[in-house]
CSV table of C-alpha atoms in Angstrom, one decimal:
chain,number,residue,atom,x,y,z
A,1,MET,CA,-7.7,-11.2,56.3
A,2,THR,CA,-8.2,-7.6,57.6
A,3,ALA,CA,-10.2,-6.1,60.4
A,4,HIS,CA,-12.8,-5.1,57.8
A,5,GLU,CA,-13.2,-8.1,55.6
A,6,LEU,CA,-12.4,-11.7,54.9
A,7,ASN,CA,-10.9,-12.8,51.6
A,8,THR,CA,-10.6,-16.5,50.8
A,9,PHE,CA,-11.7,-19.1,48.2
A,10,PRO,CA,-14.7,-21.4,47.9
A,11,ALA,CA,-13.0,-24.6,49.0
A,12,ALA,CA,-11.7,-22.9,52.2
A,13,MET,CA,-15.3,-21.8,53.0
A,14,TRP,CA,-16.2,-25.5,53.4
A,15,ALA,CA,-13.4,-25.9,56.0
A,16,LEU,CA,-14.7,-22.9,57.9
A,17,GLN,CA,-18.2,-24.3,57.8
A,18,SER,CA,-16.9,-27.5,59.1
A,19,ILE,CA,-15.1,-25.9,62.1
A,20,LEU,CA,-18.1,-23.7,62.9
A,21,GLY,CA,-20.8,-26.3,62.3
A,22,LEU,CA,-22.6,-24.1,59.7
A,23,GLU,CA,-24.2,-26.4,57.2
A,24,CYS,CA,-25.5,-23.9,54.5
A,25,MET,CA,-24.6,-20.7,52.9
A,26,PRO,CA,-26.7,-18.7,50.4
A,27,GLN,CA,-27.5,-21.0,47.5
A,28,SER,CA,-26.6,-18.5,44.8
A,29,LEU,CA,-23.0,-18.6,45.8
A,30,ARG,CA,-22.9,-22.3,44.7
A,31,LEU,CA,-20.8,-23.4,47.8
A,32,ALA,CA,-20.7,-27.0,48.8
A,33,PRO,CA,-22.9,-27.7,51.9
A,34,TYR,CA,-21.2,-29.0,55.0
A,35,ILE,CA,-22.8,-32.3,55.9
A,36,PRO,CA,-21.5,-33.5,59.3
A,37,SER,CA,-22.4,-37.2,58.8
A,38,GLY,CA,-20.4,-37.3,55.5
A,39,SER,CA,-17.3,-35.5,56.6
A,40,ALA,CA,-16.3,-36.9,59.9
A,41,HIS,CA,-14.0,-39.6,58.4
A,42,ILE,CA,-11.3,-37.1,57.7
A,43,PRO,CA,-10.4,-34.5,60.3
A,44,VAL,CA,-10.7,-31.0,58.8
A,45,THR,CA,-7.2,-30.2,60.0
A,46,GLU,CA,-5.8,-32.6,57.4
A,47,TYR,CA,-7.2,-30.6,54.5
A,48,PRO,CA,-4.9,-28.3,52.6
A,49,GLU,CA,-7.6,-25.6,52.8
A,50,TYR,CA,-7.3,-25.6,56.6
A,51,THR,CA,-3.6,-24.9,56.4
A,52,SER,CA,-4.3,-21.9,54.1
A,53,LEU,CA,-6.7,-20.6,56.7
A,54,VAL,CA,-4.2,-20.8,59.5
A,55,ARG,CA,-1.5,-19.1,57.3
A,56,ALA,CA,-4.0,-16.3,56.5
A,57,GLY,CA,-4.8,-15.8,60.2
A,58,ILE,CA,-8.4,-16.7,59.7
A,59,VAL,CA,-8.0,-19.8,61.9
A,60,GLU,CA,-5.8,-19.4,65.0
A,61,GLU,CA,-3.1,-21.9,66.0
A,62,SER,CA,-5.5,-23.2,68.7
A,63,GLY,CA,-7.9,-24.3,65.9
A,64,ASP,CA,-10.5,-21.6,66.7
A,65,VAL,CA,-11.9,-19.4,64.0
A,66,HIS,CA,-11.2,-15.7,64.4
A,67,ALA,CA,-14.0,-14.3,66.5
A,68,ALA,CA,-15.1,-11.7,64.0
A,69,VAL,CA,-15.1,-14.2,61.1
A,70,SER,CA,-17.3,-16.5,63.3
A,71,ASP,CA,-19.8,-13.8,63.9
A,72,TRP,CA,-19.9,-12.7,60.2
A,73,LEU,CA,-20.5,-16.3,59.0
A,74,THR,CA,-23.1,-17.0,61.5
A,75,VAL,CA,-25.2,-14.1,60.1
A,76,VAL,CA,-24.5,-15.3,56.5
A,77,SER,CA,-25.6,-18.8,57.3
A,78,ARG,CA,-28.7,-18.0,59.3
A,79,PRO,CA,-30.3,-14.9,57.8
A,80,ASP,CA,-33.9,-13.7,58.0
A,81,LEU,CA,-33.5,-11.6,54.9
A,82,GLU,CA,-31.3,-11.8,51.8
A,83,VAL,CA,-30.7,-9.2,49.1
A,84,GLN,CA,-28.9,-10.7,46.1
A,85,LEU,CA,-27.0,-9.0,43.3
A,86,VAL,CA,-25.9,-11.0,40.3
A,87,ILE,CA,-23.7,-9.3,37.6
A,88,ARG,CA,-23.2,-11.0,34.2
A,89,ARG,CA,-20.3,-9.6,32.1
A,90,PRO,CA,-18.8,-10.8,28.7
A,91,GLY,CA,-16.2,-13.5,29.3
A,92,LEU,CA,-12.6,-13.4,28.4
A,93,ILE,CA,-13.2,-16.0,25.8
A,94,GLU,CA,-15.7,-15.3,22.9
A,95,GLY,CA,-19.1,-16.7,23.6
A,96,THR,CA,-18.7,-17.0,27.3
A,97,VAL,CA,-19.8,-14.9,30.3
A,98,ARG,CA,-18.4,-14.1,33.7
A,99,GLU,CA,-20.7,-14.0,36.7
A,100,SER,CA,-20.2,-12.5,40.1
A,101,VAL,CA,-22.7,-12.8,43.0
A,102,THR,CA,-23.1,-10.6,46.1
A,103,VAL,CA,-25.6,-11.5,48.8
A,104,ILE,CA,-26.3,-9.2,51.7
A,105,CYS,CA,-27.7,-11.1,54.7
A,106,ARG,CA,-29.5,-9.7,57.7
A,107,MET,CA,-30.0,-11.6,61.0
A,108,GLU,CA,-32.1,-9.4,63.3
A,109,CYS,CA,-30.1,-6.1,63.3
A,110,TRP,CA,-26.8,-7.5,61.9
A,111,LEU,CA,-25.9,-7.0,58.2
A,112,VAL,CA,-23.1,-8.9,56.5
A,113,GLY,CA,-22.3,-9.2,52.8
A,114,ILE,CA,-20.7,-12.1,51.0
A,115,SER,CA,-19.6,-12.2,47.4
A,116,ARG,CA,-18.2,-14.7,44.9
A,117,SER,CA,-16.3,-13.5,41.8
A,118,PRO,CA,-14.1,-15.1,39.2
A,119,GLY,CA,-10.4,-15.3,40.1
A,120,ASP,CA,-7.2,-15.4,38.0
A,121,PRO,CA,-6.1,-19.1,37.5
A,122,ASP,CA,-2.6,-18.0,36.6
A,123,GLU,CA,-2.3,-16.1,39.8
A,124,VAL,CA,-3.6,-19.0,41.8
A,125,ALA,CA,-1.3,-21.4,40.1
A,126,ARG,CA,1.7,-19.3,41.1
A,127,GLU,CA,0.5,-19.0,44.7
A,128,ILE,CA,0.1,-22.7,45.2
A,129,GLY,CA,3.1,-23.8,43.1
A,130,PHE,CA,0.9,-25.6,40.5
A,131,THR,CA,2.9,-26.5,37.4
A,132,GLY,CA,0.1,-27.8,35.2
A,133,ASP,CA,-2.3,-25.9,33.0
A,134,PRO,CA,-3.8,-23.2,35.2
A,135,ASP,CA,-7.1,-23.4,33.3
A,136,THR,CA,-7.6,-26.9,34.6
A,137,LEU,CA,-7.8,-25.7,38.2
A,138,PRO,CA,-11.3,-26.0,39.6
A,139,PRO,CA,-13.4,-22.9,40.4
A,140,GLU,CA,-13.4,-23.9,44.0
A,141,TRP,CA,-9.8,-23.0,44.2
A,142,VAL,CA,-9.7,-20.1,41.7
A,143,ASP,CA,-12.8,-18.1,42.5
A,144,ARG,CA,-12.7,-15.4,45.2
A,145,ILE,CA,-14.9,-15.2,48.3
A,146,ARG,CA,-15.2,-11.9,50.1
A,147,VAL,CA,-17.1,-11.5,53.4
A,148,PHE,CA,-17.6,-8.0,54.8
A,149,PRO,CA,-19.6,-6.6,57.7
A,150,ILE,CA,-22.0,-3.8,57.0
A,151,GLY,CA,-23.1,-2.9,60.5
A,152,ALA,CA,-25.6,-3.5,63.3
A,153,ILE,CA,-28.7,-1.4,62.4
A,154,SER,CA,-32.2,-1.7,64.0
A,155,ASP,CA,-34.1,1.0,62.1
A,156,PRO,CA,-35.6,-0.4,58.8
A,157,ALA,CA,-35.1,2.9,57.0
A,158,ARG,CA,-31.4,2.9,57.9
A,159,GLN,CA,-31.1,-0.8,56.9
A,160,THR,CA,-32.5,0.1,53.5
A,161,GLU,CA,-30.0,2.9,53.1
A,162,ALA,CA,-27.0,0.8,54.2
A,163,ILE,CA,-28.0,-2.1,51.8
A,164,THR,CA,-28.6,0.3,49.0
A,165,ASP,CA,-25.2,1.9,49.5
A,166,VAL,CA,-23.5,-1.5,49.1
A,167,LEU,CA,-25.5,-2.3,45.9
A,168,VAL,CA,-24.7,1.1,44.4
A,169,ALA,CA,-21.0,0.6,45.2
A,170,GLU,CA,-20.9,-2.8,43.6
A,171,LEU,CA,-22.5,-1.5,40.4
A,172,GLY,CA,-20.0,1.3,40.0
A,173,GLN,CA,-20.5,4.3,37.8
A,174,PHE,CA,-21.5,4.3,34.1
A,175,GLU,CA,-22.8,7.0,31.7
A,176,SER,CA,-26.6,6.8,31.4
A,177,ALA,CA,-28.2,6.0,28.1
A,178,ASP,CA,-29.6,8.9,26.1
A,179,ILE,CA,-33.2,7.6,25.9
A,180,ASP,CA,-36.7,8.7,27.0
A,181,GLY,CA,-38.2,6.5,29.7
A,182,VAL,CA,-40.8,4.0,28.6
A,183,ASN,CA,-43.3,1.7,30.4
A,184,LEU,CA,-44.3,-1.5,28.6
A,185,ARG,CA,-46.2,-4.6,29.6
A,186,LEU,CA,-43.8,-7.1,31.2
A,187,ASP,CA,-45.4,-10.0,29.3
A,188,THR,CA,-44.9,-8.2,26.0
A,189,PHE,CA,-41.2,-7.8,26.7
A,190,LEU,CA,-40.8,-11.4,27.9
A,191,HIS,CA,-42.7,-12.7,24.9
A,192,ALA,CA,-40.4,-10.7,22.6
A,193,SER,CA,-37.2,-11.7,24.3
A,194,GLY,CA,-38.3,-15.3,24.4
A,195,THR,CA,-39.8,-15.7,20.9
A,196,ALA,CA,-37.0,-13.7,19.2
A,197,ALA,CA,-34.1,-14.9,21.3
A,198,GLY,CA,-31.0,-14.4,19.1
A,199,ASP,CA,-33.0,-12.7,16.3
A,200,GLN,CA,-32.4,-9.0,16.7
A,201,GLU,CA,-34.5,-8.1,13.7
A,202,THR,CA,-37.6,-9.9,15.0
A,203,PHE,CA,-37.0,-8.7,18.6
A,204,SER,CA,-36.9,-5.1,17.4
A,205,ALA,CA,-40.0,-5.5,15.2
A,206,MET,CA,-42.0,-6.9,18.1
A,207,LEU,CA,-41.1,-4.1,20.4
A,208,ALA,CA,-41.6,-1.4,17.8
A,209,SER,CA,-45.1,-2.8,17.1
A,210,GLN,CA,-45.9,-1.9,20.8
A,211,GLY,CA,-44.8,1.7,20.3
A,212,VAL,CA,-41.3,1.4,21.8
A,213,SER,CA,-39.0,4.0,20.2
A,214,GLY,CA,-36.1,3.0,18.0
A,215,ARG,CA,-33.6,4.3,20.5
A,216,VAL,CA,-35.0,2.2,23.4
A,217,VAL,CA,-35.2,-0.8,21.1
A,218,SER,CA,-31.5,-0.4,20.2
A,219,VAL,CA,-30.6,-0.3,23.9
A,220,LEU,CA,-32.7,-3.4,24.8
A,221,SER,CA,-31.2,-5.2,21.8
A,222,GLU,CA,-27.7,-4.5,23.1
A,223,VAL,CA,-28.7,-5.7,26.6
A,224,MET,CA,-29.9,-9.0,25.0
A,225,SER,CA,-26.5,-9.5,23.5
A,226,LEU,CA,-24.2,-11.2,26.0
A,227,ASP,CA,-21.0,-10.1,24.3
A,228,ARG,CA,-22.0,-6.4,24.2
A,229,SER,CA,-23.4,-5.7,27.6
A,230,ALA,CA,-23.2,-6.2,31.3
A,231,LEU,CA,-26.4,-7.0,33.2
A,232,ALA,CA,-27.0,-6.8,37.0
A,233,VAL,CA,-30.1,-8.2,38.6
A,234,VAL,CA,-31.1,-7.4,42.1
A,235,SER,CA,-33.6,-9.6,43.9
A,236,ALA,CA,-34.7,-10.0,47.6
A,237,ARG,CA,-36.3,-12.4,49.8
A,238,GLN,CA,-37.2,-12.9,53.4
A,239,VAL,CA,-36.3,-16.3,55.0
A,240,TRP,CA,-39.1,-17.9,57.0
A,241,ALA,CA,-38.8,-21.3,58.6
A,242,GLY,CA,-41.0,-23.9,56.8
A,243,SER,CA,-41.7,-21.7,53.8
A,244,THR,CA,-41.0,-22.5,50.1
A,245,PRO,CA,-38.7,-20.3,48.0
A,246,GLU,CA,-41.7,-19.1,46.1
A,247,GLU,CA,-43.3,-17.8,49.3
A,248,ARG,CA,-40.2,-16.1,50.4
A,249,ALA,CA,-39.2,-14.3,47.3
A,250,LEU,CA,-40.2,-10.8,46.4
A,251,ARG,CA,-41.7,-11.1,42.9
A,252,ARG,CA,-40.1,-7.8,41.8
A,253,THR,CA,-36.6,-7.4,40.6
A,254,VAL,CA,-34.5,-4.4,39.5
A,255,SER,CA,-32.1,-4.8,36.6
A,256,VAL,CA,-29.3,-2.4,35.6
A,257,ALA,CA,-27.7,-2.9,32.2
A,258,ASP,CA,-24.6,-1.3,30.8
A,259,CYS,CA,-23.9,-1.3,27.0
A,260,THR,CA,-22.2,0.8,24.4
A,261,LEU,CA,-25.2,3.1,24.4
A,262,GLY,CA,-25.1,3.7,28.1
A,263,ARG,CA,-26.7,2.5,31.3
A,264,VAL,CA,-30.4,1.8,31.8
A,265,SER,CA,-32.4,0.9,34.9
A,266,MET,CA,-35.3,-1.6,34.5
A,267,SER,CA,-37.8,-2.1,37.3
A,268,GLN,CA,-41.1,-3.9,37.6
A,269,SER,CA,-44.4,-2.7,39.1
A,270,LEU,CA,-47.8,-4.2,39.6
A,271,ALA,CA,-50.9,-2.2,38.5
A,272,GLN,CA,-54.2,-2.3,40.4
A,273,ASP,CA,-55.7,-4.5,37.7
A,274,GLY,CA,-53.0,-7.1,38.2
A,275,THR,CA,-50.9,-6.2,35.1
A,276,TRP,CA,-47.1,-6.3,35.5
A,277,TRP,CA,-45.3,-3.4,33.9
A,278,LEU,CA,-41.6,-3.0,33.0
A,279,SER,CA,-40.2,0.5,33.3
A,280,VAL,CA,-37.0,1.3,31.3
A,281,TRP,CA,-35.3,4.6,32.2
A,282,PRO,CA,-31.9,6.2,31.7
A,283,GLY,CA,-29.6,4.8,34.3
A,284,HIS,CA,-28.8,8.1,36.1
A,285,SER,CA,-27.2,7.4,39.5
A,286,SER,CA,-30.3,8.9,41.2
A,287,THR,CA,-32.7,6.7,39.3
A,288,VAL,CA,-30.7,3.6,40.0
A,289,ARG,CA,-30.5,4.4,43.7
A,290,ALA,CA,-34.2,5.2,43.9
A,291,ASP,CA,-35.2,1.9,42.2
A,292,LEU,CA,-32.9,-0.2,44.4
A,293,ALA,CA,-34.0,1.6,47.6
A,294,GLU,CA,-37.7,1.0,46.7
A,295,LEU,CA,-37.0,-2.8,46.2
A,296,VAL,CA,-35.0,-3.2,49.3
A,297,GLY,CA,-37.4,-1.2,51.4
A,298,GLU,CA,-40.3,-3.3,50.2
A,299,VAL,CA,-38.8,-6.5,51.4
A,300,ILE,CA,-37.6,-5.1,54.7
A,301,THR,CA,-41.0,-3.8,55.6
A,302,ALA,CA,-42.9,-6.8,54.4
A,303,PRO,CA,-44.5,-8.7,57.3
A,304,ALA,CA,-43.1,-12.2,57.8
A,305,ARG,CA,-45.6,-15.0,57.4
A,306,THR,CA,-46.4,-17.3,60.2
A,307,HIS,CA,-47.1,-21.0,59.8
């Protein structure tokens, strides 16, 4: 642990939740919930994860969680707004993918990020002295959790800017695709990608019939291939007590895809007649930032529903 962030692993997060009495974390992180009634039979101090937290300085010898970590996790567990970034990349083994998730949580004016990313089983095996096959270690011990404070910001515009900065940093830099921008009906794209899943020729023909240029079709075909592209999807939601996930979620998303032909930014918009459109544009850094800022700003300024 440093003064600027917490680095640990999923199983240790459960121990922290137990000590702090925090039952839930953002669902997309796939962390086990802490259920007090089902955990009291074994003191948390007897778990090996607890020992690792003490050794890392996250939990003090007195049994108290470091004050900064306690504050950060309180924000993460009780947000009124979440902005989620999921990045899918080709896996190390053919036919597999690797996924990392970052969730930026806001509670009133406080902003804290938390991420889960694949770890190295060989490295973990060496750290814990495991002599078996490292690939048999569970993700709860191998994956990496990072918690990092972003700041205390009251102004909505500055909140939007700070969150966008984090998203842009997580995406990194990549050369933009050499294409002309295009707008196509979202239902047309979804129909093509669903009907022609895995059939590049049919997928290309369906998009070409809608007037999409060959260059754009080539890029979108690469994006659909899990082994030839990386895809990041940004979504956002407000968190209102008593509301359903459908009511909380912002229907729009922004996707950023990297492939051998370059980076593209794909965003959605709703026309006055109720038609959803998908915009596909070269992924210049300014375009990506503008698309992300628009999405984040929309959810930040949206009025919370009252029940």
